[in-house]
mmCIF file of C-alpha atoms and ligand atoms in Angstrom:
data_model
loop_
_atom_site.group_PDB
_atom_site.id
_atom_site.type_symbol
_atom_site.label_atom_id
_atom_site.label_comp_id
_atom_site.label_asym_id
_atom_site.label_seq_id
_atom_site.Cartn_x
_atom_site.Cartn_y
_atom_site.Cartn_z
ATOM 1 C CA MET H 27 100.712 42.057 142.103
ATOM 2 C CA SER H 28 100.127 42.282 138.669
ATOM 3 C CA GLU H 29 96.264 40.880 138.821
ATOM 4 C CA PRO H 30 93.760 43.603 139.063
ATOM 5 C CA LEU H 31 91.143 43.241 141.904
ATOM 6 C CA TYR H 32 87.763 44.338 142.742
ATOM 7 C CA SER H 33 86.573 45.892 145.769
ATOM 8 C CA LEU H 34 83.473 44.374 147.227
ATOM 9 C CA ARG H 35 81.715 45.930 149.888
ATOM 10 C CA MET H 36 78.362 45.498 151.911
ATOM 11 C CA ARG H 37 76.340 47.294 153.753
ATOM 12 C CA SER H 38 72.874 45.976 155.058
ATOM 13 C CA SER H 39 70.384 47.738 157.670
ATOM 14 C CA ARG H 40 66.968 46.581 159.292
ATOM 15 C CA LEU H 41 64.419 48.958 160.837
ATOM 16 C CA ASP H 42 66.303 52.175 159.358
ATOM 17 C CA SER H 43 69.257 51.117 161.385
ATOM 18 C CA HIS H 44 72.682 49.726 160.362
ATOM 19 C CA LEU H 45 72.916 46.100 160.660
ATOM 20 C CA SER H 46 76.542 44.831 159.369
ATOM 21 C CA GLY H 47 79.080 45.884 157.095
ATOM 22 C CA CYS H 48 81.731 44.139 154.992
ATOM 23 C CA GLU H 49 84.986 44.638 152.611
ATOM 24 C CA ARG H 50 86.750 42.481 150.611
ATOM 25 C CA LEU H 51 89.476 42.760 147.838
ATOM 26 C CA ALA H 52 88.748 39.823 145.014
ATOM 27 C CA ALA H 53 89.816 38.351 142.003
ATOM 28 C CA ALA H 54 86.920 38.126 139.233
ATOM 29 C CA ASP H 55 86.813 34.436 139.809
ATOM 30 C CA ASP H 56 86.215 34.877 143.574
ATOM 31 C CA LEU H 57 83.342 37.702 142.961
ATOM 32 C CA GLU H 58 80.203 35.667 143.116
ATOM 33 C CA ARG H 59 81.166 33.447 145.812
ATOM 34 C CA LEU H 60 81.923 36.363 148.224
ATOM 35 C CA ALA H 61 78.722 38.431 146.995
ATOM 36 C CA ALA H 62 77.150 35.099 148.009
ATOM 37 C CA GLU H 63 78.493 34.823 151.480
ATOM 38 C CA MET H 64 78.197 38.430 152.354
ATOM 39 C CA VAL H 65 74.219 38.584 151.520
ATOM 40 C CA GLY H 66 73.871 35.401 153.538
ATOM 41 C CA ARG H 67 75.647 37.249 156.415
ATOM 42 C CA ALA H 68 73.218 40.020 156.054
ATOM 43 C CA LEU H 69 70.254 37.883 156.187
ATOM 44 C CA ARG H 70 71.453 35.683 159.279
ATOM 45 C CA HIS H 71 72.761 38.343 161.460
ATOM 46 C CA PRO H 72 72.076 37.896 165.403
ATOM 47 C CA ARG H 73 69.873 41.044 165.324
ATOM 48 C CA GLY H 74 67.606 39.827 162.780
ATOM 49 C CA ARG H 75 67.284 39.610 158.913
ATOM 50 C CA ALA H 76 68.264 42.675 156.931
ATOM 51 C CA GLU H 77 65.666 44.776 155.144
ATOM 52 C CA GLN H 78 68.247 46.249 152.654
ATOM 53 C CA ILE H 79 71.378 45.193 151.291
ATOM 54 C CA SER H 80 73.627 47.101 149.335
ATOM 55 C CA LEU H 81 76.449 45.570 147.449
ATOM 56 C CA ARG H 82 78.949 47.561 145.750
ATOM 57 C CA VAL H 83 81.852 46.240 143.212
ATOM 58 C CA ASP H 84 84.246 48.657 141.901
ATOM 59 C CA LEU H 85 87.588 47.352 139.584
ATOM 60 C CA VAL H 86 90.892 48.306 141.341
ATOM 61 C CA PRO H 87 93.633 49.134 138.976
ATOM 62 C CA ALA H 88 96.631 46.847 139.863
ATOM 63 C CA GLU H 89 99.022 49.893 140.099
ATOM 64 C CA SER H 90 96.958 51.501 143.117
ATOM 65 C CA ILE H 91 97.221 48.344 145.449
ATOM 66 C CA ARG H 92 99.883 48.693 148.308
ATOM 67 C CA ASN H 93 101.109 45.859 150.160
ATOM 68 C CA GLY H 94 101.502 45.827 154.217
ATOM 69 C CA ARG H 95 102.031 43.521 157.225
ATOM 70 C CA LEU H 96 99.117 42.953 159.768
ATOM 71 C CA LEU H 97 99.511 44.427 162.887
ATOM 72 C CA ASP H 98 100.675 41.956 165.929
ATOM 73 C CA LEU H 99 97.513 40.697 167.852
ATOM 74 C CA ARG H 100 97.247 39.567 171.781
ATOM 75 C CA THR H 101 94.183 39.217 174.232
ATOM 76 C CA ILE H 102 94.744 40.807 177.724
ATOM 77 C CA ARG H 103 92.288 38.913 180.378
ATOM 78 C CA VAL H 104 89.898 41.086 181.805
ATOM 79 C CA ASP H 105 86.921 40.144 184.418
ATOM 80 C CA ASP H 106 84.181 42.186 183.014
ATOM 81 C CA HIS H 107 83.394 45.168 180.729
ATOM 82 C CA CYS H 108 84.318 47.849 183.617
ATOM 83 C CA GLN H 109 87.808 46.290 183.762
ATOM 84 C CA GLY H 110 88.232 46.091 180.155
ATOM 85 C CA ARG H 111 87.352 49.864 179.330
ATOM 86 C CA GLN H 112 89.866 50.776 182.179
ATOM 87 C CA ALA H 113 92.570 48.875 180.938
ATOM 88 C CA ALA H 114 91.465 50.049 177.248
ATOM 89 C CA ARG H 115 91.419 53.503 178.731
ATOM 90 C CA GLU H 116 95.134 53.179 179.875
ATOM 91 C CA LEU H 117 96.275 51.755 176.733
ATOM 92 C CA LEU H 118 94.772 54.821 174.825
ATOM 93 C CA LEU H 119 96.777 57.002 177.160
ATOM 94 C CA ALA H 120 99.990 55.502 176.728
ATOM 95 C CA ALA H 121 99.573 56.021 173.009
ATOM 96 C CA GLY H 122 99.509 59.465 173.567
ATOM 97 C CA VAL H 123 95.407 60.267 173.665
ATOM 98 C CA HIS H 124 94.539 62.197 176.480
ATOM 99 C CA ALA H 125 92.317 61.255 179.427
ATOM 100 C CA ARG H 126 89.396 63.664 178.047
ATOM 101 C CA ALA H 127 89.433 62.186 174.647
ATOM 102 C CA ALA H 128 89.690 58.812 175.716
ATOM 103 C CA ASP H 129 86.826 59.258 178.519
ATOM 104 C CA ALA H 130 84.610 60.908 175.851
ATOM 105 C CA ALA H 131 85.084 58.595 173.159
ATOM 106 C CA ILE H 132 84.233 55.613 175.510
ATOM 107 C CA ALA H 133 81.278 57.309 176.798
ATOM 108 C CA ARG H 134 79.891 58.141 173.234
ATOM 109 C CA ILE H 135 80.378 54.682 172.282
ATOM 110 C CA ALA H 136 78.439 53.118 175.529
ATOM 111 C CA LEU H 137 75.358 55.596 174.962
ATOM 112 C CA GLY H 138 75.423 54.845 171.092
ATOM 113 C CA ALA H 139 77.249 57.558 169.371
ATOM 114 C CA ALA H 140 74.902 58.277 166.388
ATOM 115 C CA PRO H 141 72.497 61.413 166.906
ATOM 116 C CA ASP H 142 69.638 58.917 167.611
ATOM 117 C CA GLY H 143 71.573 57.288 170.506
ATOM 118 C CA ARG H 144 72.008 54.101 168.083
ATOM 119 C CA SER H 145 75.473 52.799 166.859
ATOM 120 C CA MET H 146 76.808 54.884 163.757
ATOM 121 C CA ARG H 147 77.224 52.937 160.582
ATOM 122 C CA GLY H 148 80.898 54.224 160.331
ATOM 123 C CA ALA H 149 83.826 55.394 162.814
ATOM 124 C CA MET H 150 83.694 58.499 164.795
ATOM 125 C CA LEU H 151 87.233 60.935 164.685
ATOM 126 C CA VAL H 152 88.283 61.972 167.775
ATOM 127 C CA ASP H 153 90.675 64.946 168.377
ATOM 128 C CA ALA H 154 93.124 62.845 170.552
ATOM 129 C CA VAL H 155 93.483 66.061 172.609
ATOM 130 C CA SER H 156 90.385 67.856 172.834
ATOM 131 C CA GLY H 157 87.970 64.977 172.533
ATOM 132 C CA ALA H 158 85.975 67.062 170.159
ATOM 133 C CA ARG H 159 84.291 65.076 167.406
ATOM 134 C CA LEU H 160 85.404 65.820 163.753
ATOM 135 C CA GLU H 161 83.308 63.614 161.257
ATOM 136 C CA ALA H 162 81.536 65.353 158.502
ATOM 137 C CA ASP H 163 78.393 63.442 159.143
ATOM 138 C CA PRO H 164 77.708 62.029 162.942
ATOM 139 C CA ALA H 165 75.479 59.106 161.878
ATOM 140 C CA ARG H 166 77.456 57.901 159.095
ATOM 141 C CA GLY H 167 80.948 58.291 160.499
ATOM 142 C CA VAL H 168 84.156 57.656 158.303
ATOM 143 C CA ARG H 169 84.398 54.256 156.897
ATOM 144 C CA ALA H 170 87.524 51.965 156.264
ATOM 145 C CA SER H 171 87.205 50.371 152.853
ATOM 146 C CA ARG H 172 89.115 48.377 150.161
ATOM 147 C CA MET H 173 91.395 46.355 152.428
ATOM 148 C CA ASP H 174 91.889 42.540 152.684
ATOM 149 C CA LEU H 175 94.643 39.577 152.943
ATOM 150 C CA THR H 176 96.098 37.948 150.249
ATOM 151 C CA ALA H 177 94.870 34.286 149.803
ATOM 152 C CA ALA H 178 98.243 33.094 151.431
ATOM 153 C CA ALA H 179 97.851 35.649 154.151
ATOM 154 C CA GLN H 180 94.330 34.588 155.087
ATOM 155 C CA ARG H 181 95.272 31.020 155.395
ATOM 156 C CA GLU H 182 98.201 31.706 157.572
ATOM 157 C CA LEU H 183 96.058 34.332 159.723
ATOM 158 C CA ARG H 184 93.416 31.408 159.996
ATOM 159 C CA LEU H 185 96.026 28.834 161.047
ATOM 160 C CA ARG H 186 97.706 30.965 163.799
ATOM 161 C CA LEU H 187 94.146 32.604 165.313
ATOM 162 C CA ALA H 188 93.144 29.062 165.427
ATOM 163 C CA ARG H 189 95.565 28.032 167.820
ATOM 164 C CA GLN H 190 94.457 30.636 169.918
ATOM 165 C CA GLY H 191 90.499 29.766 169.372
ATOM 166 C CA LEU H 192 89.988 33.145 167.621
ATOM 167 C CA ASP H 193 89.334 32.084 164.120
ATOM 168 C CA ASN H 194 86.388 33.841 163.806
ATOM 169 C CA PRO H 195 85.198 36.635 161.151
ATOM 170 C CA HIS H 196 84.922 39.434 163.953
ATOM 171 C CA VAL H 197 88.635 38.872 164.598
ATOM 172 C CA ARG H 198 89.834 38.667 161.226
ATOM 173 C CA GLU H 199 87.949 41.338 159.744
ATOM 174 C CA ALA H 200 88.499 43.873 162.867
ATOM 175 C CA LEU H 201 92.250 42.882 162.739
ATOM 176 C CA VAL H 202 92.490 43.751 158.848
ATOM 177 C CA LEU H 203 90.545 47.188 159.597
ATOM 178 C CA ALA H 204 92.731 48.433 162.120
ATOM 179 C CA THR H 205 95.920 47.527 160.081
ATOM 180 C CA LYS H 206 94.687 49.792 157.388
ATOM 181 C CA VAL H 207 93.025 52.607 160.067
ATOM 182 C CA LEU H 208 96.783 52.491 161.870
ATOM 183 C CA ALA H 209 98.627 53.093 158.442
ATOM 184 C CA ALA H 210 97.211 56.561 158.468
ATOM 185 C CA PRO H 211 100.015 58.298 159.786
ATOM 186 C CA GLU H 212 97.703 61.039 161.573
ATOM 187 C CA VAL H 213 95.624 58.393 163.591
ATOM 188 C CA LEU H 214 97.082 57.578 166.679
ATOM 189 C CA ALA H 215 95.026 54.840 168.003
ATOM 190 C CA GLU H 216 91.907 53.094 167.300
ATOM 191 C CA LEU H 217 89.149 52.011 170.030
ATOM 192 C CA CYS H 218 86.184 49.760 168.743
ATOM 193 C CA TRP H 219 83.837 47.187 170.568
ATOM 194 C CA SER H 220 81.263 45.209 168.599
ATOM 195 C CA ASP H 221 77.446 46.235 168.018
ATOM 196 C CA ASP H 222 76.527 42.911 168.015
ATOM 197 C CA PRO H 223 74.712 41.733 171.213
ATOM 198 C CA ASP H 224 76.085 38.410 171.490
ATOM 199 C CA TYR H 225 79.871 39.439 171.117
ATOM 200 C CA THR H 226 81.249 41.562 173.998
ATOM 201 C CA ALA H 227 84.904 41.875 172.798
ATOM 202 C CA GLY H 228 86.870 45.025 171.627
ATOM 203 C CA TYR H 229 90.286 46.032 171.105
ATOM 204 C CA VAL H 230 92.667 49.193 171.150
ATOM 205 C CA ALA H 231 95.086 49.388 168.277
ATOM 206 C CA THR H 232 98.292 51.355 168.325
ATOM 207 C CA ARG H 233 101.494 51.101 166.762
ATOM 208 C CA GLU H 234 103.668 50.429 169.819
ATOM 209 C CA HIS H 235 101.287 47.570 170.984
ATOM 210 C CA GLY H 236 99.276 46.680 167.833
ATOM 211 C CA TYR H 237 95.896 45.223 167.890
ATOM 212 C CA VAL H 238 95.088 44.456 171.842
ATOM 213 C CA ARG H 239 91.688 42.348 172.405
ATOM 214 C CA PHE H 240 89.532 42.601 175.551
ATOM 215 C CA PRO H 241 87.161 39.922 175.960
ATOM 216 C CA HIS H 242 84.703 42.105 177.525
ATOM 217 C CA LEU H 243 84.176 46.015 176.592
ATOM 218 C CA LYS H 244 80.376 45.854 177.032
ATOM 219 C CA PRO H 245 77.942 43.619 178.782
ATOM 220 C CA LEU H 246 76.239 40.700 176.750
ATOM 221 C CA GLY H 247 72.908 41.654 175.058
ATOM 222 C CA GLU H 248 74.274 45.346 174.716
ATOM 223 C CA GLU H 249 73.915 46.595 171.043
ATOM 224 C CA ARG H 250 75.485 49.608 171.353
ATOM 225 C CA GLY H 251 78.992 49.389 169.808
ATOM 226 C CA GLY H 252 81.294 51.126 167.587
ATOM 227 C CA ARG H 253 84.737 52.783 166.535
ATOM 228 C CA ALA H 254 86.663 55.611 167.486
ATOM 229 C CA PHE H 255 89.751 56.979 165.447
ATOM 230 C CA PHE H 256 91.421 59.232 167.444
ATOM 231 C CA VAL H 257 93.902 61.863 165.366
ATOM 232 C CA ARG H 258 96.694 64.266 166.102
ATOM 233 C CA GLY H 259 94.344 67.798 165.526
ATOM 234 C CA ASP H 260 97.726 69.517 164.378
ATOM 235 C CA GLU H 261 98.525 67.203 161.704
ATOM 236 C CA PHE H 262 94.744 66.489 160.527
ATOM 237 C CA ASP H 263 93.149 67.251 157.511
ATOM 238 C CA ARG H 264 89.468 65.722 157.262
ATOM 239 C CA ASP H 265 89.300 65.092 153.587
ATOM 240 C CA VAL H 266 92.929 63.612 153.163
ATOM 241 C CA LEU H 267 92.382 61.157 156.070
ATOM 242 C CA THR H 268 88.948 60.326 154.655
ATOM 243 C CA ALA H 269 90.273 59.797 151.187
ATOM 244 C CA PHE H 270 92.806 57.266 152.438
ATOM 245 C CA LEU H 271 90.382 55.584 154.662
ATOM 246 C CA GLU H 272 87.738 54.791 152.355
ATOM 247 C CA HIS H 273 89.743 54.807 148.937
ATOM 248 C CA ALA H 274 93.472 53.496 149.443
ATOM 249 C CA VAL H 275 93.512 50.209 148.669
ATOM 250 C CA LEU H 276 95.665 47.964 151.116
ATOM 251 C CA LEU H 277 96.361 44.291 150.189
ATOM 252 C CA ILE H 278 98.201 42.850 153.461
ATOM 253 C CA ASP H 279 100.661 40.002 152.417
ATOM 254 C CA GLU H 280 102.508 39.639 155.761
ATOM 255 C CA VAL H 281 100.701 38.206 159.130
ATOM 256 C CA GLY H 282 102.117 39.745 162.459
ATOM 257 C CA ASP H 283 102.435 37.846 165.313
ATOM 258 C CA ILE H 284 99.365 36.281 166.928
ATOM 259 C CA GLY H 285 100.142 36.150 170.685
ATOM 260 C CA GLY H 286 98.008 34.277 173.229
ATOM 261 C CA THR H 287 96.140 35.841 176.494
ATOM 262 C CA SER H 288 97.857 37.346 179.199
ATOM 263 C CA ASP H 289 97.176 39.809 182.215
ATOM 264 C CA TRP H 290 96.847 43.520 182.319
ATOM 265 C CA LYS H 291 100.173 44.083 183.994
ATOM 266 C CA GLU H 292 102.025 41.775 181.591
ATOM 267 C CA LEU H 293 101.712 44.461 178.747
ATOM 268 C CA PRO H 294 104.836 46.881 179.195
ATOM 269 C CA CYS H 295 102.772 49.975 179.780
ATOM 270 C CA GLY H 296 100.363 48.422 182.033
ATOM 271 C CA LYS H 297 100.515 49.895 185.708
HETATM 272 C C1 LIG O 17 82.765 43.515 165.116
HETATM 273 O O1 LIG O 17 82.956 42.440 164.415
HETATM 274 O O2 LIG O 17 81.746 44.112 165.312
HETATM 275 C C2 LIG O 17 84.016 44.234 166.044
HETATM 276 C C3 LIG O 17 84.541 43.208 166.900
HETATM 277 C C4 LIG O 17 85.697 44.083 167.553
HETATM 278 C C5 LIG O 17 86.483 42.753 168.381
HETATM 279 C C6 LIG O 17 86.744 41.680 167.471
HETATM 280 C C7 LIG O 17 88.020 40.734 168.419
HETATM 281 O O3 LIG O 17 88.919 41.004 168.505
HETATM 282 O O4 LIG O 17 87.159 39.797 169.122
HETATM 283 MG MG1 LIG O 18 78.751 44.211 163.777
#
């Protein structure tokens, strides 16, 4: 990759609360179009029109860009968010997250993990053994930034997702984000469900099983959602991990398998 890219980051808020965020890597010629798209999204968000929109653009030197492969994706059929959370919990345990840490993270996201009981702007860092929260700022959390797909990988991903009826920005962006998060060796697993009231899906991402989606991890209409990154406490340096997640540049050039929907018992670790 010889061409320098720009990192383009958008954050929006409304009523003093986080509304949406978006991350892209783009060539200079694409910046204006993508910036306009991001502003449009913040103005037409399902939770209302943004009151503040921040856009930040940084040049990324070509030599700092590393490439990678997207996590494989599959969907597990669940009847409702109770069954979804149970299945997500089992998958976290299979990845080495202890039960108390999985339970604590699920409960915190469900109750609103920010100090004011709303969703956080970024992700919690959770000790995978004790369940203790490790992020420096419990309202902001940690953000995964500076990751995207090459244009060819984006086209291929959209084709494969479309075959499963899943080509939407939630899935595309969450899959890219989870791929970057799991590229950090000290992260065992990620748990996420959306904070958008009209979108009930979420996922658990692990190295063994990839990105496993559950169509229901919360009830329709619920605004509380968020992310937990489970870390191995003994290998964990918060500053090193935060610097990797927020600053390392990952341009994904290979798409993984995009599988269909299966029942929970069909996943190898499902009991
Ligand atoms: C979000 O966009 O708020 C997170 C979405 C997570 C689930 C995306 C999916 O796989 O459907
Ligand atoms: Mg959202």
